[in-house]
Short mmCIF file of C-alpha atoms in Angstrom, two decimals:
data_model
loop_
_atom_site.label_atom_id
_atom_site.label_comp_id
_atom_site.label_asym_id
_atom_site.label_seq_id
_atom_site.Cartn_x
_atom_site.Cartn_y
_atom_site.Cartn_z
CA UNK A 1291 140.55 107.55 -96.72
CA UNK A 1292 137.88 106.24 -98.50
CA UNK A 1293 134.11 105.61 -97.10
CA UNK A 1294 134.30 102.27 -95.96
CA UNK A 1295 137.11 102.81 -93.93
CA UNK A 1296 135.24 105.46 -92.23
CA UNK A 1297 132.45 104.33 -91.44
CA UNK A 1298 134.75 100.97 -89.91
CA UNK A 1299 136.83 103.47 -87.59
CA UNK A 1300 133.57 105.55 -86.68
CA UNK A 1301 131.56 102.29 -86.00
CA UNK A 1302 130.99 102.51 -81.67
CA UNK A 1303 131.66 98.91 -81.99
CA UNK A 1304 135.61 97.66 -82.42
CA UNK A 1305 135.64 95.60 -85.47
CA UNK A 1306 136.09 92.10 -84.56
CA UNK A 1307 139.10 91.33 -87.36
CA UNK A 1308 141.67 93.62 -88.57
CA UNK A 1309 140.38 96.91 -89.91
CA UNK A 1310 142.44 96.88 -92.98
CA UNK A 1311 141.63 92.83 -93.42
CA UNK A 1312 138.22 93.85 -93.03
CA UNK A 1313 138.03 96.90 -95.25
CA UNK A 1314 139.66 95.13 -98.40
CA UNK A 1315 136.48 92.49 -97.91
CA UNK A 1316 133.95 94.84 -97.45
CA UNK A 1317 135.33 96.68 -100.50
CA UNK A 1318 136.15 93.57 -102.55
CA UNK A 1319 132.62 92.66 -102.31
CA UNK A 1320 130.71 95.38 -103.77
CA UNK A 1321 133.07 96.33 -106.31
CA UNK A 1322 132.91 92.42 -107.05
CA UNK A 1323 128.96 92.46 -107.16
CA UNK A 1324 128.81 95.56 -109.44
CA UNK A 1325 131.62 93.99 -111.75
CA UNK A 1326 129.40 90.64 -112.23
CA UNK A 1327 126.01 92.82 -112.75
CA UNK A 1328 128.00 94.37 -115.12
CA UNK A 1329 129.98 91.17 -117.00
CA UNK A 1330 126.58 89.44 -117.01
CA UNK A 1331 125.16 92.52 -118.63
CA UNK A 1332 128.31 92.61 -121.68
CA UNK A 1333 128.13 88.89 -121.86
CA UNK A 1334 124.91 89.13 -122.86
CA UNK A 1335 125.37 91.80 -125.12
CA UNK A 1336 127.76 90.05 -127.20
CA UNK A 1337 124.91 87.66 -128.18
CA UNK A 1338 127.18 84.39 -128.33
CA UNK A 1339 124.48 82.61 -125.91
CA UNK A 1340 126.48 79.33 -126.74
CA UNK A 1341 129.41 80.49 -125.11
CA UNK A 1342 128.62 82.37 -122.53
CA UNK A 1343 125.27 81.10 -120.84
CA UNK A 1344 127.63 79.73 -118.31
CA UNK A 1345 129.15 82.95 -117.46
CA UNK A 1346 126.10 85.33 -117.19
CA UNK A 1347 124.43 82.53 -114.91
CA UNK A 1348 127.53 82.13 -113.12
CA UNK A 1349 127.97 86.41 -112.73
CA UNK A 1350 124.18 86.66 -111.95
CA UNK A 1351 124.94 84.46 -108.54
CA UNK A 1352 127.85 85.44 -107.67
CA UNK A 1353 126.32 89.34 -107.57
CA UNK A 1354 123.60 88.20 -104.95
CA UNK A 1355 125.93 86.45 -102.75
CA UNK A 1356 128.75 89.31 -103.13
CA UNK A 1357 126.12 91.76 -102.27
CA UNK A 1358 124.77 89.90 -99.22
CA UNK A 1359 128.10 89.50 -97.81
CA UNK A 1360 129.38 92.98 -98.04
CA UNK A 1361 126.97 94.08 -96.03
CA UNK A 1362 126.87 91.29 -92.85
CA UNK A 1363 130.58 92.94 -93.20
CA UNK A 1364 129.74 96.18 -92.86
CA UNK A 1365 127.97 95.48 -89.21
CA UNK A 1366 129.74 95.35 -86.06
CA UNK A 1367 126.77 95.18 -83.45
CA UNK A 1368 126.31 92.31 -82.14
CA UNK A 1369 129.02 90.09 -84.25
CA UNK A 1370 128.31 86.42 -84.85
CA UNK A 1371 131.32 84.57 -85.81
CA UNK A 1372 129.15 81.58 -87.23
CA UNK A 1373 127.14 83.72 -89.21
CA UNK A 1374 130.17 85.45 -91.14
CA UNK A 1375 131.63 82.46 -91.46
CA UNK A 1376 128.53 81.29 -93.17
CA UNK A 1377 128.53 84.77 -95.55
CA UNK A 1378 132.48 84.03 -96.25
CA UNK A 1379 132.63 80.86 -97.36
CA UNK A 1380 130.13 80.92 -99.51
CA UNK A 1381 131.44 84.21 -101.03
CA UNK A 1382 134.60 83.05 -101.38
CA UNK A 1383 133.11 79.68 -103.12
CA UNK A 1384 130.91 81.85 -105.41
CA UNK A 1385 133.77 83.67 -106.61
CA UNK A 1386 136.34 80.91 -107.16
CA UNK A 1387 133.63 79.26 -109.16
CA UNK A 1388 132.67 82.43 -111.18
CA UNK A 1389 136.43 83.68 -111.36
CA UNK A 1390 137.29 80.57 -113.17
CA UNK A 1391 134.35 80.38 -115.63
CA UNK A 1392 135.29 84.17 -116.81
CA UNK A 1393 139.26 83.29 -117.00
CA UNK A 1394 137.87 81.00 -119.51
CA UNK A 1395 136.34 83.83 -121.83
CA UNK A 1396 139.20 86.41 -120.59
CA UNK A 1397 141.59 86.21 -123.91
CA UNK A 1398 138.14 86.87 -125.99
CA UNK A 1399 135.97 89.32 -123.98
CA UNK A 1400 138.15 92.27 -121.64
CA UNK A 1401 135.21 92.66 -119.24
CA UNK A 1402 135.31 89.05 -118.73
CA UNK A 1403 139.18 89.43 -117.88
CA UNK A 1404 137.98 92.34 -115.69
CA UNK A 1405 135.51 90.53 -113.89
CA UNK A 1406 137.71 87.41 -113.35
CA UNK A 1407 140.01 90.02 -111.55
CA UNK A 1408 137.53 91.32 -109.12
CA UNK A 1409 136.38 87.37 -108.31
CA UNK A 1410 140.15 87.00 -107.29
CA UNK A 1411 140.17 89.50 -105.34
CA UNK A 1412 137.42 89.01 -103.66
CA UNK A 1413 137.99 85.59 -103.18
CA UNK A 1414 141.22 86.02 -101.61
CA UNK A 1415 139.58 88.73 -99.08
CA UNK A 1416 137.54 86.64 -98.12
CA UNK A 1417 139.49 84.02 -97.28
CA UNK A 1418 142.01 86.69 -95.69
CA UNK A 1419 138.78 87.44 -92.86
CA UNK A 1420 138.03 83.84 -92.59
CA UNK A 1421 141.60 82.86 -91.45
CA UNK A 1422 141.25 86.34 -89.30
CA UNK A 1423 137.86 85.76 -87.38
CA UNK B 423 99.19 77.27 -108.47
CA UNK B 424 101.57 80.33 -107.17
CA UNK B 425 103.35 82.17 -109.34
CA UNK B 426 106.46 80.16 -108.18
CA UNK B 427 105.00 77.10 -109.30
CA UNK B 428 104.08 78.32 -112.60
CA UNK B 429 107.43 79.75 -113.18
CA UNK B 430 109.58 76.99 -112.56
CA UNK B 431 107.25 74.77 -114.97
CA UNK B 432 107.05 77.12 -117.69
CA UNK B 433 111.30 78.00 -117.60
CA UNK B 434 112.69 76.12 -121.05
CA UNK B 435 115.22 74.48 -118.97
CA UNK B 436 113.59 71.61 -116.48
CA UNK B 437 114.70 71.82 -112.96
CA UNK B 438 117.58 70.23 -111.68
CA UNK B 439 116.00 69.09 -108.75
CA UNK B 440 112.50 67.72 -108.07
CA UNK B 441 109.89 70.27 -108.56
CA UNK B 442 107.71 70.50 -105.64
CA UNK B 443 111.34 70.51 -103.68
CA UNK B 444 112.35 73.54 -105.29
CA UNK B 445 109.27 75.73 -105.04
CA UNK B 446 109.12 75.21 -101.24
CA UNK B 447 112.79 76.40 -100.71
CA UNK B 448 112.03 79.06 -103.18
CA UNK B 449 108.88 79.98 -101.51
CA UNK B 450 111.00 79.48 -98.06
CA UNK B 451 113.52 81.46 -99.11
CA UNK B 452 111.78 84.52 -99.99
CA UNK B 453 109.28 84.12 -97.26
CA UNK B 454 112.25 84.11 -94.69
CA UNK B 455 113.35 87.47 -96.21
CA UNK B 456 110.58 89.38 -95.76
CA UNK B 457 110.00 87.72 -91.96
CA UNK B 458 113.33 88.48 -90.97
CA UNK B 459 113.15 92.00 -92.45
CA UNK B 460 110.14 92.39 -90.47
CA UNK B 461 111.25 91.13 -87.24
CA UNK B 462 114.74 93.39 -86.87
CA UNK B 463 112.13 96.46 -87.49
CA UNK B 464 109.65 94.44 -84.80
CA UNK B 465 112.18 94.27 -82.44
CA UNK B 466 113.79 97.75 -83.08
CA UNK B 467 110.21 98.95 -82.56
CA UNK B 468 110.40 97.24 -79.16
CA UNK B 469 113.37 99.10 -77.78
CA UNK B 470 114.45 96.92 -75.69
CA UNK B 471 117.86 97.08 -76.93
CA UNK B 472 119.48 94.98 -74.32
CA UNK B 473 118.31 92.40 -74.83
CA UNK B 474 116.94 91.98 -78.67
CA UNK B 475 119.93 93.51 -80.39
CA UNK B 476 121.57 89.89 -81.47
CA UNK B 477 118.11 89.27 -83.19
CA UNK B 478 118.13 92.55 -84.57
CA UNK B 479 121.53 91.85 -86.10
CA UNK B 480 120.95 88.03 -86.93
CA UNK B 481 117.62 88.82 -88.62
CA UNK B 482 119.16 91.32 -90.84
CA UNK B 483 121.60 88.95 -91.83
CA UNK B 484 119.97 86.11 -92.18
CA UNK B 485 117.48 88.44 -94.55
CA UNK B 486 120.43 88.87 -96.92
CA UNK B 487 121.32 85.24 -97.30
CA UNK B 488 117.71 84.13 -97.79
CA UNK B 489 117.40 86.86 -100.52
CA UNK B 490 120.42 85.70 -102.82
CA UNK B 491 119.66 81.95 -102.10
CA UNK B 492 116.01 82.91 -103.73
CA UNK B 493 117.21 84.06 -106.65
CA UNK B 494 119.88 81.37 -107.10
CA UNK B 495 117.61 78.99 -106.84
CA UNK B 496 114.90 80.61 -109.44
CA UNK B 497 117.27 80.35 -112.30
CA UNK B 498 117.25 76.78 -114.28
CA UNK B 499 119.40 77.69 -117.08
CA UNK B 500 123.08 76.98 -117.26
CA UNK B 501 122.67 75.27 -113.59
CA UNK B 502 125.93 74.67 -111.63
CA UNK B 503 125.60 72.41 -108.84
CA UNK B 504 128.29 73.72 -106.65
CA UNK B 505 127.29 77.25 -106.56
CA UNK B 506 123.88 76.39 -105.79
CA UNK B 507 125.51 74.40 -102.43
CA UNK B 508 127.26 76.95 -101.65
CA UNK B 509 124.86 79.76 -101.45
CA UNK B 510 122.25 76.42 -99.89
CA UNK B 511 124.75 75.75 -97.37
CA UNK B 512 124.86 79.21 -96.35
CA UNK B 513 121.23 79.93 -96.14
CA UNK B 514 120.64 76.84 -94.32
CA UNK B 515 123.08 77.99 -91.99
CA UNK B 516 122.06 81.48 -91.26
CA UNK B 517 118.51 80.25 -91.27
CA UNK B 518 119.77 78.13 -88.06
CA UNK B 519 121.03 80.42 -86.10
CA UNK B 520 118.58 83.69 -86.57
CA UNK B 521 115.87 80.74 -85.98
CA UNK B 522 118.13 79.37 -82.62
CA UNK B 523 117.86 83.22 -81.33
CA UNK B 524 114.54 84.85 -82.21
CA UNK B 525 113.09 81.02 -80.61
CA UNK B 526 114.91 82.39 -77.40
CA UNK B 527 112.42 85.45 -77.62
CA UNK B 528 109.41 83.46 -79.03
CA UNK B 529 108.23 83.98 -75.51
CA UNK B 530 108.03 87.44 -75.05
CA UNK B 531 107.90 88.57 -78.79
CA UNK B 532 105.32 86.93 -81.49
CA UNK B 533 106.99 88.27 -83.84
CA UNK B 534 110.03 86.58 -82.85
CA UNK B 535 108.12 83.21 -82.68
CA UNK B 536 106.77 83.96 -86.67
CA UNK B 537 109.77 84.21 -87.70
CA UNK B 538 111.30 81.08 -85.78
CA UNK B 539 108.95 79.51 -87.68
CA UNK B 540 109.78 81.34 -90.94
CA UNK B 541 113.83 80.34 -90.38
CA UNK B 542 113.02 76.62 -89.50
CA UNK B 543 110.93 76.15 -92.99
CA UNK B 544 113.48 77.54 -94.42
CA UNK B 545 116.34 75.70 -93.49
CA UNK B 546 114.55 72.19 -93.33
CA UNK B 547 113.33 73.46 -97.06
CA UNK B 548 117.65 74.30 -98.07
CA UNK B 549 118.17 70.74 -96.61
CA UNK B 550 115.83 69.05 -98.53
CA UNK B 551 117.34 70.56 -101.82
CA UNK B 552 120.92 69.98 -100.79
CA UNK B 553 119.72 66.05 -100.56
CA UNK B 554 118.63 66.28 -103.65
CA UNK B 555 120.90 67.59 -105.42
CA UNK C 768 141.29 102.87 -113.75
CA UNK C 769 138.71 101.51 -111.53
CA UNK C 770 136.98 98.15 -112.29
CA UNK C 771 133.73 100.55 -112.80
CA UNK C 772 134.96 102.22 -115.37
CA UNK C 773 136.55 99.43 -117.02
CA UNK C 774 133.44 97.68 -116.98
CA UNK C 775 131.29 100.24 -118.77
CA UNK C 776 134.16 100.83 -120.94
CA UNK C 777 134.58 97.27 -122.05
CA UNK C 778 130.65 96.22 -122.45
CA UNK C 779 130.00 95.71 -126.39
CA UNK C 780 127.19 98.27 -125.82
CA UNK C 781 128.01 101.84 -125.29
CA UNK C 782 126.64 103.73 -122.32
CA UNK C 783 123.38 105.81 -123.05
CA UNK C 784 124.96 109.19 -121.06
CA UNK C 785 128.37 110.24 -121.34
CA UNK C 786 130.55 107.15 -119.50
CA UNK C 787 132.34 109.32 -116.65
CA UNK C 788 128.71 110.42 -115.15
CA UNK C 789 127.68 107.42 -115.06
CA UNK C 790 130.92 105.48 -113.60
CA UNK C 791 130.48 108.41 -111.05
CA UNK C 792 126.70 107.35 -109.96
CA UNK C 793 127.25 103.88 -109.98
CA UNK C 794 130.28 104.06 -107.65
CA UNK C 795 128.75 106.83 -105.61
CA UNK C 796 124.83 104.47 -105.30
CA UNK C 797 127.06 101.36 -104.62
CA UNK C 798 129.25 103.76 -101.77
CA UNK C 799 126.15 104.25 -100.59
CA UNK C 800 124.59 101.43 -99.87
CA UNK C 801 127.89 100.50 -97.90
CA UNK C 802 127.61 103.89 -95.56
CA UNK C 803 123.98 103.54 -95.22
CA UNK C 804 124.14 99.90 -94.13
CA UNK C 805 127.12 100.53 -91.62
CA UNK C 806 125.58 104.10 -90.59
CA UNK C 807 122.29 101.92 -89.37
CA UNK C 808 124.09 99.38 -87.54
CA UNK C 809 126.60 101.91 -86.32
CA UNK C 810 123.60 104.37 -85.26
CA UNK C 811 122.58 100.92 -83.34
CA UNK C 812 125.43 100.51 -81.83
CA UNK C 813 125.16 103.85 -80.49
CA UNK C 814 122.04 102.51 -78.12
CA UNK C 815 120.39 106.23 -78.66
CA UNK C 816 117.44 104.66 -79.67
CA UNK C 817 115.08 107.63 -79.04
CA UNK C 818 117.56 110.35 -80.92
CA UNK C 819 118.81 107.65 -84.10
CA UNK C 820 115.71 105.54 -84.60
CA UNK C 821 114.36 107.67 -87.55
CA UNK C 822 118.25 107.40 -88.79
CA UNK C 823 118.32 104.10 -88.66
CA UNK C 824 115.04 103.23 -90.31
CA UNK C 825 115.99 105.73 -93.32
CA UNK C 826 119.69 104.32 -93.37
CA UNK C 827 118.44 100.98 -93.98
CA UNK C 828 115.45 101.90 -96.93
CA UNK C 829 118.56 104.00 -98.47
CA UNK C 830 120.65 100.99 -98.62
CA UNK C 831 118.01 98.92 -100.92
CA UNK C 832 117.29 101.95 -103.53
CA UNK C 833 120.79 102.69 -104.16
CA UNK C 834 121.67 99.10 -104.34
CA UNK C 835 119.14 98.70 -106.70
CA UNK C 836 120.02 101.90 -108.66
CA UNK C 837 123.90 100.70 -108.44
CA UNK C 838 122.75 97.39 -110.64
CA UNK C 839 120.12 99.02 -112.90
CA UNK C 840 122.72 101.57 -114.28
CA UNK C 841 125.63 98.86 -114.27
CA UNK C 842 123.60 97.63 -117.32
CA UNK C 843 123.94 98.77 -120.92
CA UNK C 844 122.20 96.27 -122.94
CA UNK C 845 118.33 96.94 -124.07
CA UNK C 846 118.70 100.16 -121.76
CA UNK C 847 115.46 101.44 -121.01
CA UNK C 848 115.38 105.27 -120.41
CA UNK C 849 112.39 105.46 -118.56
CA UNK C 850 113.49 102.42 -116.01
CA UNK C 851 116.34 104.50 -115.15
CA UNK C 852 114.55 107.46 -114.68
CA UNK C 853 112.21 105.95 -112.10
CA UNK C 854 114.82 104.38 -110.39
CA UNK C 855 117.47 107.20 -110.48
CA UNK C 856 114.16 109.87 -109.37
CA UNK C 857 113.57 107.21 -106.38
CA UNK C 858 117.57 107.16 -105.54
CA UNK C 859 117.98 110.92 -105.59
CA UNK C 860 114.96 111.05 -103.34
CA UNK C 861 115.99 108.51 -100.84
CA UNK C 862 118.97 109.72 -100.63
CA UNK C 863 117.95 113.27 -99.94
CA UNK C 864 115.87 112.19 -97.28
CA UNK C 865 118.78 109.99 -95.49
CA UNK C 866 121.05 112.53 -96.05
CA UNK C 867 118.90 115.82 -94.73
CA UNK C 868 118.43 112.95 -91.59
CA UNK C 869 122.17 111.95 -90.99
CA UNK C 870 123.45 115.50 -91.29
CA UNK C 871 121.04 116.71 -87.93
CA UNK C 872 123.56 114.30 -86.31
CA UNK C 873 126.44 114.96 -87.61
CA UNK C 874 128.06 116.73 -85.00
CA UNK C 875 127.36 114.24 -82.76
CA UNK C 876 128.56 111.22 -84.88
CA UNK C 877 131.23 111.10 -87.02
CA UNK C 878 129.17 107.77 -89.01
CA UNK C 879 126.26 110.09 -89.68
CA UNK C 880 128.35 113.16 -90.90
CA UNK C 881 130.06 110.22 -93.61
CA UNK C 882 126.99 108.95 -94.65
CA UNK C 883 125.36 112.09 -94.81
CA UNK C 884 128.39 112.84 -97.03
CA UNK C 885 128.01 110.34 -99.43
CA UNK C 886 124.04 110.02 -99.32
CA UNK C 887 124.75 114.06 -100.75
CA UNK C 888 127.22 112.76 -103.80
CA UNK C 889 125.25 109.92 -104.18
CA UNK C 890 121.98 112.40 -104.63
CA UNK C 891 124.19 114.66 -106.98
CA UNK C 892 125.25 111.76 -109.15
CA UNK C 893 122.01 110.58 -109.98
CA UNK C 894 120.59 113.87 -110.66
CA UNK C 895 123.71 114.36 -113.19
CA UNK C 896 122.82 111.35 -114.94
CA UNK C 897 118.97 112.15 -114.84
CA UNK C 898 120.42 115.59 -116.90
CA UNK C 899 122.42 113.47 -118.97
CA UNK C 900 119.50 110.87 -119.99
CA UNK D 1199 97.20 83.67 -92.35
CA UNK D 1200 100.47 84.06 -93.99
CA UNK D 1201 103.50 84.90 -92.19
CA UNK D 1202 103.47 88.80 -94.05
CA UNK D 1203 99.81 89.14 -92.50
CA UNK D 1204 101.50 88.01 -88.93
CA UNK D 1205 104.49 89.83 -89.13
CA UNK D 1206 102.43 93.19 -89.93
CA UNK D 1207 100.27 92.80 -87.06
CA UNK D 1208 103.10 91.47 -84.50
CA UNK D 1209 105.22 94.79 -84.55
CA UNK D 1210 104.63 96.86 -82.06
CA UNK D 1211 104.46 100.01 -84.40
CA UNK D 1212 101.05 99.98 -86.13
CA UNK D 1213 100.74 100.54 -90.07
CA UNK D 1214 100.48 103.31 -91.56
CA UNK D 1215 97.96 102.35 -93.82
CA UNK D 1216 95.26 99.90 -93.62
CA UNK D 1217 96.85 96.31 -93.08
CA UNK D 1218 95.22 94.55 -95.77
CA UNK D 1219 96.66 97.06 -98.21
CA UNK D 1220 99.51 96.93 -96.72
CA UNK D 1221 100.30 92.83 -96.47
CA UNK D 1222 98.69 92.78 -100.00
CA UNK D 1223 101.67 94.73 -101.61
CA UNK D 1224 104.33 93.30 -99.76
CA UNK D 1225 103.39 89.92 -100.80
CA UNK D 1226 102.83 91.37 -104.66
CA UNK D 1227 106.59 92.66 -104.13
CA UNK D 1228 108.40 90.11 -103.32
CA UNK D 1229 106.62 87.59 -105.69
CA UNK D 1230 106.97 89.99 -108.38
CA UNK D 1231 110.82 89.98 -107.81
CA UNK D 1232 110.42 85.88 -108.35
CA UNK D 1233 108.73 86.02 -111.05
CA UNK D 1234 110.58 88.55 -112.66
CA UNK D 1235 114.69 86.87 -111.90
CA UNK D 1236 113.16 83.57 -112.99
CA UNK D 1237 111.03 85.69 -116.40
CA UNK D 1238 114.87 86.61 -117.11
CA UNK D 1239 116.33 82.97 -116.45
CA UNK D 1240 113.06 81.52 -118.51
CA UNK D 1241 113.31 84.31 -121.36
CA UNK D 1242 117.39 83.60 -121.41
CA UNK D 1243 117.03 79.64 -121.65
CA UNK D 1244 114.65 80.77 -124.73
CA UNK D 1245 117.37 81.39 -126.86
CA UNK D 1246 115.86 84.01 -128.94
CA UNK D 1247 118.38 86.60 -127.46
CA UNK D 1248 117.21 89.15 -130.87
CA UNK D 1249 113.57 89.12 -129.85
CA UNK D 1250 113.60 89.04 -125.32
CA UNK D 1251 116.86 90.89 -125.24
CA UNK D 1252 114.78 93.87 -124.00
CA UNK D 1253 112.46 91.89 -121.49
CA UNK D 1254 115.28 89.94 -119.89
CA UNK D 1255 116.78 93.40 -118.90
CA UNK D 1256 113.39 94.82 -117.77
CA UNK D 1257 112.82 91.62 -115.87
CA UNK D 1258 116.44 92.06 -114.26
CA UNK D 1259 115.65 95.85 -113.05
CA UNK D 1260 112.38 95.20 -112.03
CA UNK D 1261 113.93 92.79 -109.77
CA UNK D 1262 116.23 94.79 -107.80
CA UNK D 1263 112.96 97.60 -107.65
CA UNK D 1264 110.36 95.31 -105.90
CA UNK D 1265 113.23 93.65 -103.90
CA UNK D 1266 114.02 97.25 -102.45
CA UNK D 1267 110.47 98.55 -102.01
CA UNK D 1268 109.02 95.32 -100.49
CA UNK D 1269 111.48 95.52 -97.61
CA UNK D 1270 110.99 99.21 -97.20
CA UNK D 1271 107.21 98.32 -96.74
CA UNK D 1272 108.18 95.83 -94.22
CA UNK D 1273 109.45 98.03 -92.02
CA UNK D 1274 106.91 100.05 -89.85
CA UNK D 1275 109.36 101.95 -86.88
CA UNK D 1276 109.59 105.47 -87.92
CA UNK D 1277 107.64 105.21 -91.11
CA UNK D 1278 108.85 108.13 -93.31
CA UNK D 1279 106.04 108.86 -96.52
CA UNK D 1280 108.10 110.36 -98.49
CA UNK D 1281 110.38 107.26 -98.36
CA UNK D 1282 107.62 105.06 -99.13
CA UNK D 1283 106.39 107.23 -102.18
CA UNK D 1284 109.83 107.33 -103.47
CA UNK D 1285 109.94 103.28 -103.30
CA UNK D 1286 106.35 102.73 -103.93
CA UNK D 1287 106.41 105.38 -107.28
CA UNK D 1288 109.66 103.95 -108.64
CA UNK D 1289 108.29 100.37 -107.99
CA UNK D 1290 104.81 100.97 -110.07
CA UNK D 1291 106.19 102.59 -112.99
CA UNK D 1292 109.07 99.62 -113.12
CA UNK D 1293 106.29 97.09 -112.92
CA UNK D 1294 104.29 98.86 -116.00
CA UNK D 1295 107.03 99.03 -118.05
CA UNK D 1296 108.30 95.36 -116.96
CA UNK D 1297 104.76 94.10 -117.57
CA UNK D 1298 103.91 95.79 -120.57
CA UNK D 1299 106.96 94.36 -122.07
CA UNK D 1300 106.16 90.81 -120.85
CA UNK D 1301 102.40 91.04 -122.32
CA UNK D 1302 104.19 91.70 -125.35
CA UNK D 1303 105.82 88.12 -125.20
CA UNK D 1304 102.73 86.72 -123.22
CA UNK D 1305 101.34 84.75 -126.48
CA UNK D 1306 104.51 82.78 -127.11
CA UNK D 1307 105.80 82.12 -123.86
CA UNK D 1308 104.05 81.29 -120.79
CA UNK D 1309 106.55 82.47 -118.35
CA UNK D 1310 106.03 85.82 -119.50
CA UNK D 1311 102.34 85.46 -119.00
CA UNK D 1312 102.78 84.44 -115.59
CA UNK D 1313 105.33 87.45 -115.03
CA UNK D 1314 103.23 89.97 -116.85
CA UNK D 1315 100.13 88.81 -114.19
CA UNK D 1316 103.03 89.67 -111.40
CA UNK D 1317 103.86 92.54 -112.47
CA UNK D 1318 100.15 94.09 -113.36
CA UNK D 1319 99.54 92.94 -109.56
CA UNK D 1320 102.05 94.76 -108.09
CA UNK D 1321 101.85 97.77 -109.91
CA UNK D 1322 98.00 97.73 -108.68
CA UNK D 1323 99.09 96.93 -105.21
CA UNK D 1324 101.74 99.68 -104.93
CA UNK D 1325 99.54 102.29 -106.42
CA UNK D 1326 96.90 101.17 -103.76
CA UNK D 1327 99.13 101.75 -100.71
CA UNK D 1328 100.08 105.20 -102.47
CA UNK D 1329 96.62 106.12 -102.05
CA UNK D 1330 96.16 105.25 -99.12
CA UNK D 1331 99.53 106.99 -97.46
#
């Protein structure tokens, strides 16, 4: 059992989705922020600015807003639908939009390919709480 | 001039909305995080648990939101328009309701009134660039 | 293979310290930052404001230095020794603290004996990269 | 007065340290982390990737540093020093290197002028409130 689900099951507070719909999310989220710190980071190591300003931009976002909703996830005090919603959407928007800028560079650059993953998935978990709330 | 100012007129790339627009949502934006920090702790400190704890959980929230909108909006290079609504949409949002509910206490707590304030500027300041945009 | 690894695997510049210590702190400051942030609201939830206040306050502060630690080390290019070092000092520290808290409540809360879990491998990891620097 | 100065002397908890000292260095924090995410944007939209490389990425970390501290110092329920001197240390020495970096870049680009002023200010202001703990 890993940590997140843990500390959902231990919370005093039920969650208010699924605990498995709202694990993957919470868990999609932060391994999505770290994987676009880190794709921004190799992007910009590979020097070819013409290319890729797009993507590091794009990765640099989609971090802050992955980041921001992993954690209004990980609360269950005092639960406001609205404001998850809020979180969701835009997380799922930042990582459609970033997901499909780094399919673009996936055949050239792996982390790119990597990163496009973890935008999918995160995107989709998203959208999986969303239809749950 | 703030240090705001300066850096969005000195960044290579000119801003993709009007100037003075964007400084006052960034300025908004970061303000709003550090009120809305300040007020979960204020209220915390207050211990009336009862009947703050919504705030409590809204303002820590809303702080995360207002925090990746910030640095969204501080980048000029390689500007996408639709990630940029989506993270505005969502601050805007969250901005609304943690400013609906710490007005509710503006009453009792000054705190809570501060950082009504703090939320309204901020959202009026996320409309504003979503117009112009 | 995690998404970690394969990040740091596929960046164009190699890691500074050998790569599995330092896929092992960034997953373990990223963990973290989750546990911390759910132990806090969790601790909240608990309404034992007088016995989990100090918990809560240190949960949250935790949260923000090992997020920040999680990103720092997530990069590879222009790496900076001494950045690391005061961010991986400040990490190991906070997370000390947190953890030495969450454990005097351990017995009592299941949250607080898995965030006082991972504050402790979190502490660990950065002090094995710190060797490895 | 700013909203920092009213939200310090709202909460119910006093400082810990003199408020002046106190509101000064939050507000040095959280511009610094402007200055610094748009220093990286500005720097990036330079082009000349061979000679900022290195200040983009201190900008970056020096980011997530003030970010984290800044909050930490907003909080004032169940202060914890040692927390603070973890946050407040890391935080100074990330803003010398940052800064001493920028200065380095300060003749040819304004924006690094600008972020090298943010970052000598914080560094000052966080070694103030360490003195004053």
């Amino acid at each position: 059992m890993t940590h997140v689900q843990q500390m959902v099951q231990t919370n005093p507070t039920q969650a208010s989705v699924d605990e498995s719909t709202l694990v993957e999310c919470i868990e999609a989220c932060f391994d999505c922020a770290q994987s676009c710190t880190a794709c921004a980071d190799a992007c910009f190591g590979e020097g070819d600015l013409q290319m890729l300003a797009r993507c590091i931009r794009l990765c640099l976002d989609c971090t802050e807003v992955c980041e921001a909703t992993g954690k209004i996830l990980s609360r269950q005090t005092a639960f406001d639908a609205e404001m998850a919603r809020a979180a969701l959407e835009a997380c799922a928007r930042a990582c459609r939009i970033c997901g499909d800028e780094c399919e673009q560079h996936a055949e050239h650059h792996e982390h790119c390919r990597v990163c496009a993953e973890a935008c999918r998935r995160c995107e989709q978990a998203c959208n999986n709480v969303l239809s749950a709330i």
